[in-house]
Coordinates of C-alpha atoms and ligand atoms in Angstrom, one line a residue:
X1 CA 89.1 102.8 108.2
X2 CA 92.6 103.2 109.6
X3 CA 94.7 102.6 107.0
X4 CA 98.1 105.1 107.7
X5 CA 99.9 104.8 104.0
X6 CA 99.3 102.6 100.7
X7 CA 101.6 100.2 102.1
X8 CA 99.2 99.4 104.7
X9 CA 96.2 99.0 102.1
X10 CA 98.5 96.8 100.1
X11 CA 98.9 94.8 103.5
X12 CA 95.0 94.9 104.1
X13 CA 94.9 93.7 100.5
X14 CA 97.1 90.9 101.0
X15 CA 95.4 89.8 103.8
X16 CA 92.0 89.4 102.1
X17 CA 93.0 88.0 98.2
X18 CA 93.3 84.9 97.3
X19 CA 97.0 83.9 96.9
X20 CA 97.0 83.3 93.5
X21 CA 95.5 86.7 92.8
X22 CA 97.7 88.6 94.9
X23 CA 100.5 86.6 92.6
X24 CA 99.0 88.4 89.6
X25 CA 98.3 92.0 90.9
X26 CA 101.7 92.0 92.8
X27 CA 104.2 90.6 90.4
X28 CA 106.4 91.6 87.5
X29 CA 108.0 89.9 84.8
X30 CA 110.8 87.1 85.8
X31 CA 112.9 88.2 88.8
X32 CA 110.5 91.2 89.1
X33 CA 114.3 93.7 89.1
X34 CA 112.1 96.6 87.6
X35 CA 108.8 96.1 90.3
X36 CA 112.0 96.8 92.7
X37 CA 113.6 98.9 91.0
X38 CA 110.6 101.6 90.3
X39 CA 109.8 102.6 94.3
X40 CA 113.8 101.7 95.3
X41 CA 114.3 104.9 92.6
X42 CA 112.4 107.6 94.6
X43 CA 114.1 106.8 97.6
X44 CA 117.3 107.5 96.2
X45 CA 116.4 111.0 95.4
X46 CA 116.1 113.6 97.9
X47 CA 114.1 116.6 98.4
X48 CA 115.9 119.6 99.8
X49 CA 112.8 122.6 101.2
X50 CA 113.1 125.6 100.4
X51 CA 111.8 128.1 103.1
X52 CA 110.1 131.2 104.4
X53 CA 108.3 131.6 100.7
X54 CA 104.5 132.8 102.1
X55 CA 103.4 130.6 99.7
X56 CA 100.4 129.5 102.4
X57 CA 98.6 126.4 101.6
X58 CA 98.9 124.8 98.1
X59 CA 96.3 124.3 95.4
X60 CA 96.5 120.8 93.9
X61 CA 95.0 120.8 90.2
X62 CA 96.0 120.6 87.6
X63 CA 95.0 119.8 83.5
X64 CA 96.3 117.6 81.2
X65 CA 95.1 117.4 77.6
X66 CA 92.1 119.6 78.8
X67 CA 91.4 117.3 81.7
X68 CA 90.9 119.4 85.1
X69 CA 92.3 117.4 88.0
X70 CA 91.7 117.7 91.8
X71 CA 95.2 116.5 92.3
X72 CA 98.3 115.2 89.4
X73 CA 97.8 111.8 90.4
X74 CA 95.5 109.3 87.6
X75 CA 95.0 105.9 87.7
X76 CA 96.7 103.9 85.2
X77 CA 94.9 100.9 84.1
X78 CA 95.0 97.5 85.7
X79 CA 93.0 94.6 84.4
X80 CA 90.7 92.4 86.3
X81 CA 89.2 94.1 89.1
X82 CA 86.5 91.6 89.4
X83 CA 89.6 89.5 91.1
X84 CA 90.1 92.3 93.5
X85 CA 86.9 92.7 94.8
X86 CA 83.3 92.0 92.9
X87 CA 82.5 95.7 92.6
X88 CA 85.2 95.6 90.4
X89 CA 86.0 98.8 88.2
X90 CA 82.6 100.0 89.3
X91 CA 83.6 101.0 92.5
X92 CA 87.5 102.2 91.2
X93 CA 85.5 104.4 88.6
X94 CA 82.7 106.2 91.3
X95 CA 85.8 106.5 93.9
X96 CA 88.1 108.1 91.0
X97 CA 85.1 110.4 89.6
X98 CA 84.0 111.4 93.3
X99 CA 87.9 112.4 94.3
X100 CA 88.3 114.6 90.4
X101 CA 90.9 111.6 89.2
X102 CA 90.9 110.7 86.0
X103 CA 90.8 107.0 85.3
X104 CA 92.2 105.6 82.8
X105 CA 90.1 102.4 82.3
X106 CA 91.7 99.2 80.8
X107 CA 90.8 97.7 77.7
X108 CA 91.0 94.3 79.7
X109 CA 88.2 95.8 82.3
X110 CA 85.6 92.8 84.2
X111 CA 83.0 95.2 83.4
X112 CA 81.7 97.1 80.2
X113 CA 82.7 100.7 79.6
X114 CA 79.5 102.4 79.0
X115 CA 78.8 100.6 82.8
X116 CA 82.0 101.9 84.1
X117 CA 81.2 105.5 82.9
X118 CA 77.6 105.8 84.0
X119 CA 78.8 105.0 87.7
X120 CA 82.1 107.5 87.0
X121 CA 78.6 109.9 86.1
X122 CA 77.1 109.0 89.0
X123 CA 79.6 109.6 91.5
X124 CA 81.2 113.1 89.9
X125 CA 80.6 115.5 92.4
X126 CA 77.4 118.5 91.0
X127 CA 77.0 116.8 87.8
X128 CA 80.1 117.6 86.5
X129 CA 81.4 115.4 83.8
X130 CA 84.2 112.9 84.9
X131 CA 86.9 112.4 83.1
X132 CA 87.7 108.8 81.9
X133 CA 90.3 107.7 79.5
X134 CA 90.7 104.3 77.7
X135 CA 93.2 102.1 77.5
X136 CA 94.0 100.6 74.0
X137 CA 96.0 97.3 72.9
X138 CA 95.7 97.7 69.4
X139 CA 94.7 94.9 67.6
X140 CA 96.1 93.5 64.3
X141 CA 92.3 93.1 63.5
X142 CA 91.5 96.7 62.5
X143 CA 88.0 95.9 62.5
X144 CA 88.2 95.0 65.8
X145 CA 90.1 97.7 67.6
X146 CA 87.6 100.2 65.7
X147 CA 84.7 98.8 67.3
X148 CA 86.2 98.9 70.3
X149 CA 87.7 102.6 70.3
X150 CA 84.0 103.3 69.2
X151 CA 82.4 102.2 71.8
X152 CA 85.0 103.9 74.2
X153 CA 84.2 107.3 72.3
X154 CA 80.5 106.7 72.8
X155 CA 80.7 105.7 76.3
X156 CA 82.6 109.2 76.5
X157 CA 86.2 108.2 77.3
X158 CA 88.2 111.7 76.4
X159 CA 91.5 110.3 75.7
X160 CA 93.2 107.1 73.9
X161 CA 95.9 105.5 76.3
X162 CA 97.8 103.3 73.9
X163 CA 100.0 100.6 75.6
X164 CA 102.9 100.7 73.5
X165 CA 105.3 98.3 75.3
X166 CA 103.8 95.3 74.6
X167 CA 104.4 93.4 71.6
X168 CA 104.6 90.4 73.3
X169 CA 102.9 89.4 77.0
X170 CA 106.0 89.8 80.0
X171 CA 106.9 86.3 81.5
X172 CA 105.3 86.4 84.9
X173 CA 106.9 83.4 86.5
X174 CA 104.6 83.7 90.1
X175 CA 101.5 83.3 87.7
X176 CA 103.0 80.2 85.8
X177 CA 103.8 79.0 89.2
X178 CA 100.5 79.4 89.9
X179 CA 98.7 77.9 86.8
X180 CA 96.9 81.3 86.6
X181 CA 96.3 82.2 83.0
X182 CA 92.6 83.3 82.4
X183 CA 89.5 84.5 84.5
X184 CA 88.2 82.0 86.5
X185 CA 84.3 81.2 85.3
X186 CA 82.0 84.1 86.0
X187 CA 84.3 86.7 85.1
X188 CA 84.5 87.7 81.2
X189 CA 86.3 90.9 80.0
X190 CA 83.3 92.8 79.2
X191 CA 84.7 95.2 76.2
X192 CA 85.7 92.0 74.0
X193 CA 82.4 90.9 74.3
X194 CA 79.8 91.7 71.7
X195 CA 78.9 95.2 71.2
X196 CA 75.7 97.0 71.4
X197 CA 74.2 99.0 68.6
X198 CA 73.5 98.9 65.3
X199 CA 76.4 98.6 62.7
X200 CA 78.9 97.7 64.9
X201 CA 81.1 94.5 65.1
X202 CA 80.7 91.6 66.9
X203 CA 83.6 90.9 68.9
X204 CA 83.4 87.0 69.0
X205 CA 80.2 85.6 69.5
X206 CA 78.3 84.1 72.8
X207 CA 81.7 82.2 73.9
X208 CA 83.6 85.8 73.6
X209 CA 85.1 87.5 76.9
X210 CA 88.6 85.4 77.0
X211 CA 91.3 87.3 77.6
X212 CA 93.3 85.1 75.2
X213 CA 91.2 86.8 72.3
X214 CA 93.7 89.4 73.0
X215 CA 96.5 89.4 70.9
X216 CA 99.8 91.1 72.1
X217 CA 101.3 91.2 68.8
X218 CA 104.9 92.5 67.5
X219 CA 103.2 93.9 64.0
X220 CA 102.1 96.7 65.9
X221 CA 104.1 99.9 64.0
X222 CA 104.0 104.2 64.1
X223 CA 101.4 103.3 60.4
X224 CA 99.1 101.8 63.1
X225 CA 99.4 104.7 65.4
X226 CA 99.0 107.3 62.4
X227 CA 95.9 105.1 61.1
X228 CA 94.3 105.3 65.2
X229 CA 95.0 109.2 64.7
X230 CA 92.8 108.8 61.2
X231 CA 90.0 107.2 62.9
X232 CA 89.5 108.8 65.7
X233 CA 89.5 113.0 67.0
X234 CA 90.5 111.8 70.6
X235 CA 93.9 112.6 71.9
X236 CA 96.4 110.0 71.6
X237 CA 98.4 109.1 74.5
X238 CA 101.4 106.6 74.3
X239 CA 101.8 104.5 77.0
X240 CA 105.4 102.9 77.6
X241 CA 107.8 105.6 76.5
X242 CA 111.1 104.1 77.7
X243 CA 113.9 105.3 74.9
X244 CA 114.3 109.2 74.1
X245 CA 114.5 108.6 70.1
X246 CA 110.7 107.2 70.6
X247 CA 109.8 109.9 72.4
X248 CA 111.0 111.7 69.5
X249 CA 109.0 110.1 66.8
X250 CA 106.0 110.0 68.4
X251 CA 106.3 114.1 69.1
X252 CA 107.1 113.8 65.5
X253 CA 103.9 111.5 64.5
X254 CA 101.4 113.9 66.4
X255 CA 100.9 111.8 69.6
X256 CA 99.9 114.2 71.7
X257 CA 100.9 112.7 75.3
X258 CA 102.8 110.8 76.7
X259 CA 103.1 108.4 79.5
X260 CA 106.9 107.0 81.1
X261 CA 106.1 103.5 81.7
X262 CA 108.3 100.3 82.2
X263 CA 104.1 98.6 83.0
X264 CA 105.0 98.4 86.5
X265 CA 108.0 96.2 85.5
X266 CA 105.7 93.4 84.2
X267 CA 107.0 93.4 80.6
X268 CA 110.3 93.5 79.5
X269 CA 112.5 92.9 83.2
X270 CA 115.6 94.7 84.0
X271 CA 114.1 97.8 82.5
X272 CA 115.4 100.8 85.2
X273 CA 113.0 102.8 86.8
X274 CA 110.7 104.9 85.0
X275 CA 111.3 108.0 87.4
X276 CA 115.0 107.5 86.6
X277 CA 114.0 107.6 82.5
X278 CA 112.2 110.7 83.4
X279 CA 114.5 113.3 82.7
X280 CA 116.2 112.1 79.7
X281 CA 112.4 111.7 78.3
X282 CA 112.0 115.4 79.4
X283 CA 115.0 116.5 77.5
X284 CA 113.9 114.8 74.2
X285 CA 110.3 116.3 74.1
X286 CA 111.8 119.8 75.3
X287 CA 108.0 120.5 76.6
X288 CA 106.0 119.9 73.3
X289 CA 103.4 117.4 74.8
X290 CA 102.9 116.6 78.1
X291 CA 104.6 113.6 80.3
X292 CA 102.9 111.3 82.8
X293 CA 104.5 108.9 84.6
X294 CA 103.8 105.5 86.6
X295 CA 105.5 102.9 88.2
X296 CA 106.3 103.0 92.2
X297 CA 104.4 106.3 93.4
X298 CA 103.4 105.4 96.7
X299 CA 103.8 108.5 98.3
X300 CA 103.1 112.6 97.8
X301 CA 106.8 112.4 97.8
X302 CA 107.3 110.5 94.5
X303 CA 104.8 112.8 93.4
X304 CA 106.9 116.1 93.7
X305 CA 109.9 113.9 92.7
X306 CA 108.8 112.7 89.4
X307 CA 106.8 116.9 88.7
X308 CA 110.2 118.3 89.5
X309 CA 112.1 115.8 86.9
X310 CA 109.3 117.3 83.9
X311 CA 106.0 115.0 84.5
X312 CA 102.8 117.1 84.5
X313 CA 101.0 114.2 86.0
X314 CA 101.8 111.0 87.6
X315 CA 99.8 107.9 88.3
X316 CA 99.1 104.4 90.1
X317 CA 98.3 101.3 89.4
X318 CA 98.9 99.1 92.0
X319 CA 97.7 101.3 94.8
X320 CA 94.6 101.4 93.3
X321 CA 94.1 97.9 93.4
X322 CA 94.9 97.2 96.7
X323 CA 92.4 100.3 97.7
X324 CA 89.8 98.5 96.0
X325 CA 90.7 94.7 97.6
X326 CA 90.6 96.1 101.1
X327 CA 87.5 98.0 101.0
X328 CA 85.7 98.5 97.8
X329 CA 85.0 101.9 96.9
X330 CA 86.1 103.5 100.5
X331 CA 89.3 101.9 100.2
X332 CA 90.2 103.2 96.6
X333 CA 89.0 106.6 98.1
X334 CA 91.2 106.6 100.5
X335 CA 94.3 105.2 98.6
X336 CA 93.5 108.9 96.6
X337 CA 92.8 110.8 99.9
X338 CA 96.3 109.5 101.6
X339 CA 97.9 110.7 98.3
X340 CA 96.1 113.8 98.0
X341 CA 97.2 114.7 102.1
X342 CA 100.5 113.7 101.5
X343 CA 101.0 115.6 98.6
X344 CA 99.7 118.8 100.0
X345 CA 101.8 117.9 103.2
X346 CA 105.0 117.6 101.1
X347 CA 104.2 120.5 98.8
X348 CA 104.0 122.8 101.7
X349 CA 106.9 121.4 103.6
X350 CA 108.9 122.1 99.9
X351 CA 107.4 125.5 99.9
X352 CA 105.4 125.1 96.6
X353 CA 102.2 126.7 95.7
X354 CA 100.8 124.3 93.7
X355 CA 102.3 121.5 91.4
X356 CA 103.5 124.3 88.7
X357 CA 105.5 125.4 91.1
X358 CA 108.0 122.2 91.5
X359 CA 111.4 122.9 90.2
X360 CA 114.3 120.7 90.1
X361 CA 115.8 122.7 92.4
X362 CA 114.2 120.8 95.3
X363 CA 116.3 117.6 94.5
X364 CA 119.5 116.1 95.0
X365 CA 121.0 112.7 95.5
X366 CA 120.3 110.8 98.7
X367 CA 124.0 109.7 99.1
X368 CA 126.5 112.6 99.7
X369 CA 128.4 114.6 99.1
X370 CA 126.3 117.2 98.1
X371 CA 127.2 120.3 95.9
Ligands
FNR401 C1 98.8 96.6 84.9 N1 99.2 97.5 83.9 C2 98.5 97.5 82.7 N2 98.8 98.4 81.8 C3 98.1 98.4 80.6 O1 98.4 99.3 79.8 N3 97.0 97.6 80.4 C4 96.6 96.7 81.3 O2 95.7 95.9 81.1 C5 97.4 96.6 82.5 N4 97.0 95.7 83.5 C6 97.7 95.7 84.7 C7 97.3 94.8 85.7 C8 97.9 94.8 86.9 C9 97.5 93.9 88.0 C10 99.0 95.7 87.1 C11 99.7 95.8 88.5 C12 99.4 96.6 86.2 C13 100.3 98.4 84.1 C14 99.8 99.7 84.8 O3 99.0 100.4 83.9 C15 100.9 100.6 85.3 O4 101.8 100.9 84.2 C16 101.7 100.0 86.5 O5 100.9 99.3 87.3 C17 102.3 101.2 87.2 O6 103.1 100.7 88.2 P1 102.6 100.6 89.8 O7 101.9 101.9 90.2 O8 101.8 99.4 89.9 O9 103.9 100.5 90.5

């Protein structure tokens, strides 16, 4: 498989999806200014080496919220993988837990949890436990979004990835264009559908699966992220910090990560690029929970860039899909490997050690002058 960068995945990807699903994985919300906007921010930062350090080859891992990582690069969720490729999040979860990434798996998922964490199992290299995190849209139905972060606790999800900038769905004009507004027949989202086990709810009955059972709904508040906090002893991680006075409160309501997210510019457009929200974000939590970020990391570049401005972590989305449309399994694998070689490339080109050791003094402005 010859496939020199993500880009030519994505290309690979392109090639072999149908239009209309290309449309959905691809786009953003209305003129799609933030999709541009997230990968057009890296390149406007430069990365100045520093030299003759002996630091010899770098170590990659690192841990978040107790997770050990080959590498500070996650998946963030995407929905529908069945669309990419019928393996669907099968294959991204054995090609995540075989590389040591943590995947964060999406509510919205084609297939069911506890399926997508028996292949992570199966694919973790020696046995060890792979580390999987779960994607939340909280419901207004509390009864419902308990059953569901149940399930995700018993299927042994570590984390709770709680998608926070969407009160409403984004206007994606390229899938009204398209007509494309729920799964084509076959494909069901398997967590809304009804649950195994005594005691628990069910989700909807035999006709249950539809993504428009999802509601996207503005009453969503901090009471509803302090009641999640009362059910459950997972760590809480907010997904779609944009503003540094939220950043604030939820450091102040005992979220305990979070993660700089404009959705890969497919909510609210005109947003500016997460990686340029970073440091502001930084400054806010002055280092009392970790940061992730997504949106545009295509390269072990981005990767330093976004470490150096205060993330711990970063992570994909797209990539990932586009791994998985062009080869399955081997090509999410080898979205991670290109990352992973890139990274270790660019570290050692910077003169870092390992990902601690980014500092912002390895950036500066693409344009000159420079101080
Ligand atoms: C997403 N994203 C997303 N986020 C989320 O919290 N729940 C979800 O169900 C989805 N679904 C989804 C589908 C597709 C096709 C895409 C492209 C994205 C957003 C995702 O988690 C992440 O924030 C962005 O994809 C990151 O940007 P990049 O890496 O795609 O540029």
């Amino acid at each position: 498989m010859d496939y020199a960068n993500v880009r030519s995945l994505e290309e690979a990807a392109r090639a072999v999806l149908d239009p209309v699903h290309y449309d959905y994985f691809a786009g953003g919300a209305q003129d799609e200014i933030t999709v541009a906007a997230n990968e057009a921010a890296f390149a406007r930062i430069g990365l100045v080496p520093r030299i003759l350090r002996g630091a010899a080859r770098p170590r990659l891992g690192t841990t978040v919220l107790g997770a050990e990582m080959s590498m500070p690069v996650m998946l963030s969720p995407t929905a529908f993988h069945k669309l990419a490729h019928p393996e669907a999040e099968r294959a991204t979860a054995r090609a995540a837990a075989a590389a040591g990434v943590t995947m964060i798996s999406a509510m919205l998922s084609t297939v069911a949890i506890e399926d997508i964490a028996a292949e992570a199992r199966k694919a973790a290299p020696g046995g060890a436990e792979p580390s999987l995190w779960f994607q939340l849209y909280v419901q207004p139905d509390l009864g419902f979004t308990e059953a569901i972060v149940r399930r995700a606790e018993a299927a042994g999800c570590r984390a709770l990835v709680v998608t926070v900038d969407s009160p409403a769905l984004g206007r994606h004009e390229r899938n009204d264009r398209n007509d494309f507004h729920d799964l084509p027949p076959g494909m069901r989202c398997e967590n809304l559908r009804e649950l195994p086990g005594e005691g628990l709810r069910d989700l909807g009955g035999r006709d249950s699966g539809h993504v428009r059972q999802v509601v996207l709904s503005p009453e969503i508040s901090w009471d509803h992220i302090a009641w999640l906090r009362q059910i459950s002893d997972l760590p809480i991680v907010l997904k779609g910090v944009l503003h540094p006075r939220d950043a604030r409160l939820a450091v102040e309501n005992g979220v305990d990560a979070l993660l700089v997210s404009n959705h890969g510019g497919r909510q609210l457009d005109t947003t500016p690029a997460t990686i340029d929200r970073l440091p502001i974000i930084a400054e806010a939590v002055q280092g009392q929970v970790p940061l992730l970020l997504d949106g545009g990391v295509r390269r072990g570049t981005d990767v330093i860039k976004a470490l150096a401005l205060g993330a711990t972590a970063t992570a994909i989305g797209r990539p990932a899909v586009w791994g998985l449309a062009a080869a399955g399994e081997a090509g999410v694998a080898r979205v991670l490997d290109l990352l992973r070689n890139e990274l270790d490339n660019a570290l050692t080109l910077c003169g870092c050690a390992s990902p601690q050791d980014v500092t912002a003094e390895l950036l500066t402005t693409m344009e000159g002058p420079h101080q």
